[in-house]
Amino acid sequence: MARLVEIASRSRATVGDAEYERRLAICSACPDLQYGTTCRHCGCLVKVRAKLVESTCPYPYASQWAQ
Ligand code: SF4
């Protein structure tokens, strides 16, 4: 997984550790996280998606990552 995060992060802006952990904590508690790894709405591995600044949470009608 770390290798996937590294590959996806090349040439793209990434969030800091605190924001990354905040996003992952929200995903961990989300009812739409499947298999402990994958967002039901976008099919993304959340450990990869959460690392990128440009990413948003695709939860319908309201991002769960919004601060
Ligand atoms: S809907 Fe948002 S909070 Fe839920 S698993 Fe997907 S990215 Fe994470």
Coordinates of C-alpha atoms and ligand atoms in Angstrom, one line a residue:
M1 CA 0.0 0.0 0.0
A2 CA 2.8 2.4 0.8
R3 CA 4.2 1.8 -2.7
L4 CA 0.8 2.7 -4.2
V5 CA 0.6 5.9 -2.2
E6 CA 4.1 6.8 -3.3
I7 CA 3.3 6.2 -7.0
A8 CA 0.1 8.1 -6.9
S9 CA 1.8 11.0 -5.1
R10 CA 4.5 11.6 -7.7
S11 CA 4.1 15.0 -9.3
R12 CA 1.0 15.8 -7.3
A13 CA 0.6 17.9 -4.2
T14 CA 0.0 15.8 -1.0
V15 CA -1.5 16.7 2.4
G16 CA 0.5 16.7 5.6
D17 CA 0.5 13.8 8.0
A18 CA -2.1 15.4 10.3
E19 CA -4.6 16.0 7.5
Y20 CA -3.9 12.5 6.1
E21 CA -4.7 10.9 9.4
R22 CA -7.8 13.0 9.9
R23 CA -9.2 11.9 6.6
L24 CA -8.3 8.3 7.2
A25 CA -10.0 8.4 10.6
I26 CA -13.2 9.7 9.0
C27 CA -13.0 7.0 6.3
S28 CA -12.5 4.3 9.0
A29 CA -15.8 5.4 10.6
C30 CA -17.7 5.8 7.3
P31 CA -20.4 3.2 6.6
D32 CA -19.5 3.3 3.0
L33 CA -15.9 2.1 3.5
Q34 CA -15.8 -1.4 2.0
Y35 CA -13.3 -4.2 3.0
G36 CA -11.6 -1.7 5.2
T37 CA -9.8 -0.2 2.2
T38 CA -12.2 1.0 -0.5
C39 CA -14.7 3.8 -0.9
R40 CA -18.0 2.5 -2.1
H41 CA -18.7 5.7 -4.1
C42 CA -15.5 6.1 -6.1
G43 CA -13.9 2.7 -5.9
C44 CA -10.7 4.3 -4.7
L45 CA -8.3 2.9 -2.1
V46 CA -8.8 5.6 0.6
K47 CA -5.2 5.4 1.7
V48 CA -4.2 6.6 -1.7
R49 CA -7.1 9.1 -2.3
A50 CA -6.7 10.7 1.1
K51 CA -3.1 11.6 0.5
L52 CA -3.7 13.9 -2.5
V53 CA -4.6 17.6 -1.9
E54 CA -6.9 17.6 -5.0
S55 CA -9.0 14.7 -3.7
T56 CA -12.4 15.1 -2.2
C57 CA -14.7 12.8 -0.4
P58 CA -17.4 11.7 -2.8
Y59 CA -20.0 11.0 -0.1
P60 CA -23.4 12.0 -1.6
Y61 CA -24.5 15.6 -1.0
A62 CA -22.0 16.3 1.7
S63 CA -18.2 15.6 1.9
Q64 CA -17.3 13.8 5.1
W65 CA -13.9 15.3 4.9
A66 CA -15.1 18.9 5.1
Q67 CA -13.7 20.8 8.0
Ligands
SF4_1 S1 -17.5 8.4 1.3 FE1 -15.8 9.7 2.0 S2 -15.5 9.2 4.1 FE2 -16.7 7.5 3.2 S3 -15.1 6.0 2.5 FE3 -15.5 7.4 0.8 S4 -14.0 9.0 0.9 FE4 -14.0 8.0 2.9

